[in-house]
Tab-separated table of C-alpha atoms and ligand atoms in Angstrom:
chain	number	residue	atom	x	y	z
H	23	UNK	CA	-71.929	98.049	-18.539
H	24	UNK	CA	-68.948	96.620	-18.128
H	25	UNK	CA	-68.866	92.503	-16.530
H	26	UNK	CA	-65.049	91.505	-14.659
H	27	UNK	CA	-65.748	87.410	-13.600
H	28	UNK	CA	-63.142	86.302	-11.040
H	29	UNK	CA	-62.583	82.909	-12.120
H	30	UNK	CA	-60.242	79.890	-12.312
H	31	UNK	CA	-62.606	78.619	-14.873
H	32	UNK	CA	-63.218	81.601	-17.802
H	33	UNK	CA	-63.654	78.648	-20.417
H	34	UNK	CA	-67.143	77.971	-18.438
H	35	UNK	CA	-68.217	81.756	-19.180
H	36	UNK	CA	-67.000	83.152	-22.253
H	37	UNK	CA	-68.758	80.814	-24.556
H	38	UNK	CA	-72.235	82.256	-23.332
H	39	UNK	CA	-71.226	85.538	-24.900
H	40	UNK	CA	-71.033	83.801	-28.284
H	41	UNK	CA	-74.688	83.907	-29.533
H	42	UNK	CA	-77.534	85.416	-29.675
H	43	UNK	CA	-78.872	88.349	-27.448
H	44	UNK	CA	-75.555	89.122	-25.643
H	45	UNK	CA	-73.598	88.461	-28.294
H	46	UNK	CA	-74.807	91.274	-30.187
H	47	UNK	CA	-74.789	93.429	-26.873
H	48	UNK	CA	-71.226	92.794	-26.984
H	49	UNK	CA	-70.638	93.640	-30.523
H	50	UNK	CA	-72.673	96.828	-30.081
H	51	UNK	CA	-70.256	97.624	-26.899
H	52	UNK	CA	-73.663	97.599	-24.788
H	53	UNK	CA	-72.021	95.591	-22.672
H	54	UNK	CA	-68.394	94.731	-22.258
H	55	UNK	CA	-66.965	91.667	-20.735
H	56	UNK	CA	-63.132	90.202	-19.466
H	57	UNK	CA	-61.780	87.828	-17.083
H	58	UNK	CA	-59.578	87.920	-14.042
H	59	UNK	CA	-58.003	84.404	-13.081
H	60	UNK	CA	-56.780	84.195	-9.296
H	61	UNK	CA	-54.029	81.999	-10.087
H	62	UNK	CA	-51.800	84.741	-12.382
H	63	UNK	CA	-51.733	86.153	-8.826
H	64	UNK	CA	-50.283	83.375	-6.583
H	65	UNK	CA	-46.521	83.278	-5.321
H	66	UNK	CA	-45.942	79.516	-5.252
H	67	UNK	CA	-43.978	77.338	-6.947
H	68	UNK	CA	-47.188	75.458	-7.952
H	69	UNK	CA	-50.044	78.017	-8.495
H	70	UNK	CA	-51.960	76.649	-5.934
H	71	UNK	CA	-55.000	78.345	-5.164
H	72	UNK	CA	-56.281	76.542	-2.576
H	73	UNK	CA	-55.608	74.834	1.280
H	74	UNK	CA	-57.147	72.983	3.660
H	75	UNK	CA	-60.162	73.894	6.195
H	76	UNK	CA	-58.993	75.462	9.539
H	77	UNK	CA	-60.294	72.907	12.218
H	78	UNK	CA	-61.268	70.183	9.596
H	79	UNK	CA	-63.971	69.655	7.360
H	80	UNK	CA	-64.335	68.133	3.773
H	81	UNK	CA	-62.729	69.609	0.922
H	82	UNK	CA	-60.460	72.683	-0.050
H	83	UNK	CA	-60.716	76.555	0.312
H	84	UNK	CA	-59.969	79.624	-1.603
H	85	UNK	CA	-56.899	80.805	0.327
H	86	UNK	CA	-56.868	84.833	0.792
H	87	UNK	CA	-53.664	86.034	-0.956
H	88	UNK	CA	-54.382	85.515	-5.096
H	89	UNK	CA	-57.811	86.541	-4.425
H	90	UNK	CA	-56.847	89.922	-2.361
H	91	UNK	CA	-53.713	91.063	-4.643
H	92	UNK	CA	-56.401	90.402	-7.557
H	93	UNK	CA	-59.295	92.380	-6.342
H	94	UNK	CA	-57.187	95.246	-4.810
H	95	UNK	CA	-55.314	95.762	-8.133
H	96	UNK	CA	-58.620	95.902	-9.647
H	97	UNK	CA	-59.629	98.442	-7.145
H	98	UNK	CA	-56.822	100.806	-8.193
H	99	UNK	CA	-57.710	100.774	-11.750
H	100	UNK	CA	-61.296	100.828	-11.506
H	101	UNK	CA	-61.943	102.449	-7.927
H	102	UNK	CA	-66.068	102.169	-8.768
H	103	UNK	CA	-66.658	98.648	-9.104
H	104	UNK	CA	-69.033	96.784	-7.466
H	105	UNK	CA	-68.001	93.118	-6.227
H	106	UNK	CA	-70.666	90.594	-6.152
H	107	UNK	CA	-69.663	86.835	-4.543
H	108	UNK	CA	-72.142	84.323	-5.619
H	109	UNK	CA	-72.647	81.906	-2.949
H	110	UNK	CA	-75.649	79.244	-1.935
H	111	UNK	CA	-74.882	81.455	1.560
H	112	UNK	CA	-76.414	84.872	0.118
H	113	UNK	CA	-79.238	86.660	0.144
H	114	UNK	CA	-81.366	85.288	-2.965
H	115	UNK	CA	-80.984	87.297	-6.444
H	116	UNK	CA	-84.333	88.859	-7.214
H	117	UNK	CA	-85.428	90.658	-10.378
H	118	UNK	CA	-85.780	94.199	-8.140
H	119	UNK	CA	-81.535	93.042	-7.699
H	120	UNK	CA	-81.414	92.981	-11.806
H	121	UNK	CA	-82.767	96.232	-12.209
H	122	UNK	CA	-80.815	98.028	-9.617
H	123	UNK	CA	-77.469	96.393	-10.413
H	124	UNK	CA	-78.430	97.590	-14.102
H	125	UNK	CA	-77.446	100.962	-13.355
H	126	UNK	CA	-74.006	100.254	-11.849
H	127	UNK	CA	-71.307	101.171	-14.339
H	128	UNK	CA	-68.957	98.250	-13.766
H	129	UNK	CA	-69.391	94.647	-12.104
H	130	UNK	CA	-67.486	91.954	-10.883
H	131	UNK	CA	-68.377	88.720	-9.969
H	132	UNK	CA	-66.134	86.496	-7.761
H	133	UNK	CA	-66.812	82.881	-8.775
H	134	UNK	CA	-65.502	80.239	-5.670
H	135	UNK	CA	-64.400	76.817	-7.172
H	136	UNK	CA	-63.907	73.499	-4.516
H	137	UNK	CA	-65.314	74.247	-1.017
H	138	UNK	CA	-65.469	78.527	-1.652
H	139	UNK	CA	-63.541	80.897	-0.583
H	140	UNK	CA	-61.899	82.280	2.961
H	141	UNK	CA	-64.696	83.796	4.168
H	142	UNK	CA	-62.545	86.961	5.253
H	143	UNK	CA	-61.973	87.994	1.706
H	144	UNK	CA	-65.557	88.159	1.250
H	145	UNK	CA	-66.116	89.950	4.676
H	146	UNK	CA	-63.194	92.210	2.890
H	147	UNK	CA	-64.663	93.056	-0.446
H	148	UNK	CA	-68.316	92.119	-1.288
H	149	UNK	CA	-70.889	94.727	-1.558
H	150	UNK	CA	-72.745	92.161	-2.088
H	151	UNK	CA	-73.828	88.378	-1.721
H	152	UNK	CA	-76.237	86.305	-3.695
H	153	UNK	CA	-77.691	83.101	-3.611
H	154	UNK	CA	-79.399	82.404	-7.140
H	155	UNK	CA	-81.609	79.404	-5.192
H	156	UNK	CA	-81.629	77.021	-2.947
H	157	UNK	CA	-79.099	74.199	-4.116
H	158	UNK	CA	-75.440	73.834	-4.301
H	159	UNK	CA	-73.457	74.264	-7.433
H	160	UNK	CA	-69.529	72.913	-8.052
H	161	UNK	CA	-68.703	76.779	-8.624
H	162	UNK	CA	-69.703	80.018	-8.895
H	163	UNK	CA	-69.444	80.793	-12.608
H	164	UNK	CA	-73.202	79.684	-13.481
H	165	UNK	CA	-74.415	81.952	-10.978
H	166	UNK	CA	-72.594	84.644	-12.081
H	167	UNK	CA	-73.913	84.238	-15.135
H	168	UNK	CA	-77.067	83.656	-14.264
H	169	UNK	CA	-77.139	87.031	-12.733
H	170	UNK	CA	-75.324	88.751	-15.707
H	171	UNK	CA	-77.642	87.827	-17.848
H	172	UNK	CA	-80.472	88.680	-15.716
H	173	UNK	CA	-78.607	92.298	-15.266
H	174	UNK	CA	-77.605	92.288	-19.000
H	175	UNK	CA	-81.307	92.129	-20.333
H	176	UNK	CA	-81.645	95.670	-18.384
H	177	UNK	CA	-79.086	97.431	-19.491
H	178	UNK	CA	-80.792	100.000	-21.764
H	179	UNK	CA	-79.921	98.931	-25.926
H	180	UNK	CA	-79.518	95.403	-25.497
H	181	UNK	CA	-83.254	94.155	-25.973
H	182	UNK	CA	-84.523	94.715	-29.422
H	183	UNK	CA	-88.108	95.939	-27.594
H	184	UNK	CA	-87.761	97.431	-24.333
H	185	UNK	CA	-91.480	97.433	-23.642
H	186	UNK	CA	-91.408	93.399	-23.230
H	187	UNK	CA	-90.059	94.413	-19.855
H	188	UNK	CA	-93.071	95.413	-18.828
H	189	UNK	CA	-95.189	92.938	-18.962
H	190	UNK	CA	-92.976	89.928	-17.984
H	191	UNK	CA	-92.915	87.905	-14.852
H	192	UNK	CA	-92.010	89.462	-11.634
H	193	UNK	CA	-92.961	93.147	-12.860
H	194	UNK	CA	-94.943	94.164	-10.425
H	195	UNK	CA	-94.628	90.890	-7.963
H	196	UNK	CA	-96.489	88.617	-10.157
H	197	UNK	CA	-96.035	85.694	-12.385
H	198	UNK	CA	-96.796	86.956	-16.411
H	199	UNK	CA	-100.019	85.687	-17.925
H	200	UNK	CA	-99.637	83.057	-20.305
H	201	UNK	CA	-99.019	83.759	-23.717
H	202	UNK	CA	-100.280	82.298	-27.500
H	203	UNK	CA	-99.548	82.925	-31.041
H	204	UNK	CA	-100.621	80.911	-34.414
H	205	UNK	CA	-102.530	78.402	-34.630
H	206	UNK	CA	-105.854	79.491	-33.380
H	207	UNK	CA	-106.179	75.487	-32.161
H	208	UNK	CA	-103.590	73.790	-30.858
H	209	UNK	CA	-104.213	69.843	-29.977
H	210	UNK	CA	-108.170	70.785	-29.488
H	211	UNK	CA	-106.901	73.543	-26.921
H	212	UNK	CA	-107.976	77.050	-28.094
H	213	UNK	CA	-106.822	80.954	-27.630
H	214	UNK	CA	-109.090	82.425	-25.189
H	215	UNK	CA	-111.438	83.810	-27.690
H	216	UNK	CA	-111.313	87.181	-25.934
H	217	UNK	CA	-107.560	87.410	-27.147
H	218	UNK	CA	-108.434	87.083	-30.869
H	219	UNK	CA	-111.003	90.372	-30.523
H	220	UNK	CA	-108.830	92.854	-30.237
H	221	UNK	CA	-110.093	94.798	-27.286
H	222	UNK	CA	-107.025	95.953	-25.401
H	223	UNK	CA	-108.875	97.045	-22.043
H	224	UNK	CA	-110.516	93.841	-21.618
H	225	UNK	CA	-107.828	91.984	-23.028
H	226	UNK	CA	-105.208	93.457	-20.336
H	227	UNK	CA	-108.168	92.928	-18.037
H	228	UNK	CA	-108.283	88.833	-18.359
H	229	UNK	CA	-104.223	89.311	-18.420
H	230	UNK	CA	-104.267	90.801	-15.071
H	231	UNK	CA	-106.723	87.786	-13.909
H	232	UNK	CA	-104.735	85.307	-15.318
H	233	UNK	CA	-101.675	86.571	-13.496
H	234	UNK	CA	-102.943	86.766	-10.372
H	235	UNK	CA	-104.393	83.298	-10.800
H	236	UNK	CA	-100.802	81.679	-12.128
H	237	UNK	CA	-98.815	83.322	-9.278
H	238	UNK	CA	-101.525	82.164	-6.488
H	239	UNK	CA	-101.256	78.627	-8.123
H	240	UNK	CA	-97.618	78.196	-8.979
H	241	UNK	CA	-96.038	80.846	-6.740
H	242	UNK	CA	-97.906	81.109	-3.100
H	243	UNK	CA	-95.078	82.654	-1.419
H	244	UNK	CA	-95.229	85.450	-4.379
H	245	UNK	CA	-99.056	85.972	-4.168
H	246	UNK	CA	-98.823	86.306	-0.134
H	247	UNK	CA	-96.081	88.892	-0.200
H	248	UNK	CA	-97.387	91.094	-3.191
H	249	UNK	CA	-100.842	90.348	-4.764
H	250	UNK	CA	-102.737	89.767	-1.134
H	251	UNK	CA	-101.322	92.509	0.603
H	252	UNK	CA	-102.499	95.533	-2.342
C	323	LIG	N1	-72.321	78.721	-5.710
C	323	LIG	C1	-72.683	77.429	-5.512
C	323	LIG	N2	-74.015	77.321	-5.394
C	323	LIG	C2	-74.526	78.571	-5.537
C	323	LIG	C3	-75.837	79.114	-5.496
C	323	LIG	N3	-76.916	78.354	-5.303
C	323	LIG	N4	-75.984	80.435	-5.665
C	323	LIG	C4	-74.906	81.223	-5.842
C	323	LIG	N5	-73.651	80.782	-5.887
C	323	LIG	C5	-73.451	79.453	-5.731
């Protein structure tokens, strides 16, 4: 899997690929990573990236040109890429949106800085849009991160243990059911006894329980759409 971030800002991403998990997916060329910056691409004097609002409004946009010459240069050397624009505007990124962008070969995430961008370049070249939740950030780089990583940790090689993707939160439309390891008492709070047993039925049993019960609780909107309707 290869990652392309459109970005003004590739100081705010590049560090994340220096540790742990993804670090090592990089080393082991599961997944590859490089940056694009629109302002190599602009024809000014000044490198200016960005101009007012047409009919007013606060703050600066992404004009079209640096953006377009970037993107459709990209496009001739890599005609299969799929362009992703983060914006609080999109449709929100989902773990079903992980797994499926998993299987694309190459991605590349536009990253808006100041106001965002001309909203005809997205019109232009997005495949897709995606909100990560419902607040504003100053850019689009955390996002796109957000979602790499999110797409990253399903790319087949780069988790140690695949099978931990099975059981974690949102597989299957629920919340996972809490977790424990050593000591057997913690603060007066104990391990459900049924845990330290070793019965795997009725241990995956009170798992199941306990996930329904942690989605209802924390995660209404969740239960309603997937556990209620089964
Ligand atoms: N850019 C700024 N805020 C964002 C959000 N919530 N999701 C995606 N991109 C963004």
């Amino acid at each position: 899997m290869r990652f392309t971030y459109v970005t003004l800002f590739p100081n705010l991403i590049s560090p994340y690929f220096e540790d742990s998990i993804l670090k090592r997916a990089k080393n082991n060329k599961k997944i590859e990573i490089d940056f694009k910056n629109p302002r190599d691409f602009t024809k000014n004097k000044h490198n200016k990236v960005d101009d007012y609002q047409a009919g007013g409004g606060a703050g600066l946009l992404m004009y079209p040109q640096p953006l377009c010459d970037l993107l459709n240069d990209l496009k001739k050397k890599s005609p299969h890429v799929h362009i992703v624009f983060p914006t609080p505007s999109g449709k929100p990124f989902r773990q079903i949106d992980a797994k499926r962008l998993a299987k694309k070969e190459h991605i590349v995430f536009v990253s808006g800085r100041y106001e965002g961008i001309d909203e005809r370049v997205i019109e232009e070249y997005a495949h897709e849009v995606f909100s990560i939740g419902d607040y504003v950030l100053t850019g689009g780089e955390l996002a796109s991160l957000v979602m790499s990583d999110a797409i990253a940790r399903n790319v087949k090689g780069v988790l140690g243990n695949e099978n931990s993707l099975d059981e974690e939160s949102f597989e299957d439309g629920v919340l996972e059911a809490p977790s424990f390891t050593k000591p057997n008492i913690f603060k007066k709070s104990a391990i459900p006894s049924e845990f330290l047993k070793g019965n795997h039925a009725i241990i995956c049993t009170l798992k199941k329980e306990m996930s329904g019960l942690k989605t209802k609780y924390f995660r209404p909107d969740l239960f309603l759409r997937n556990v209620k309707g089964k």
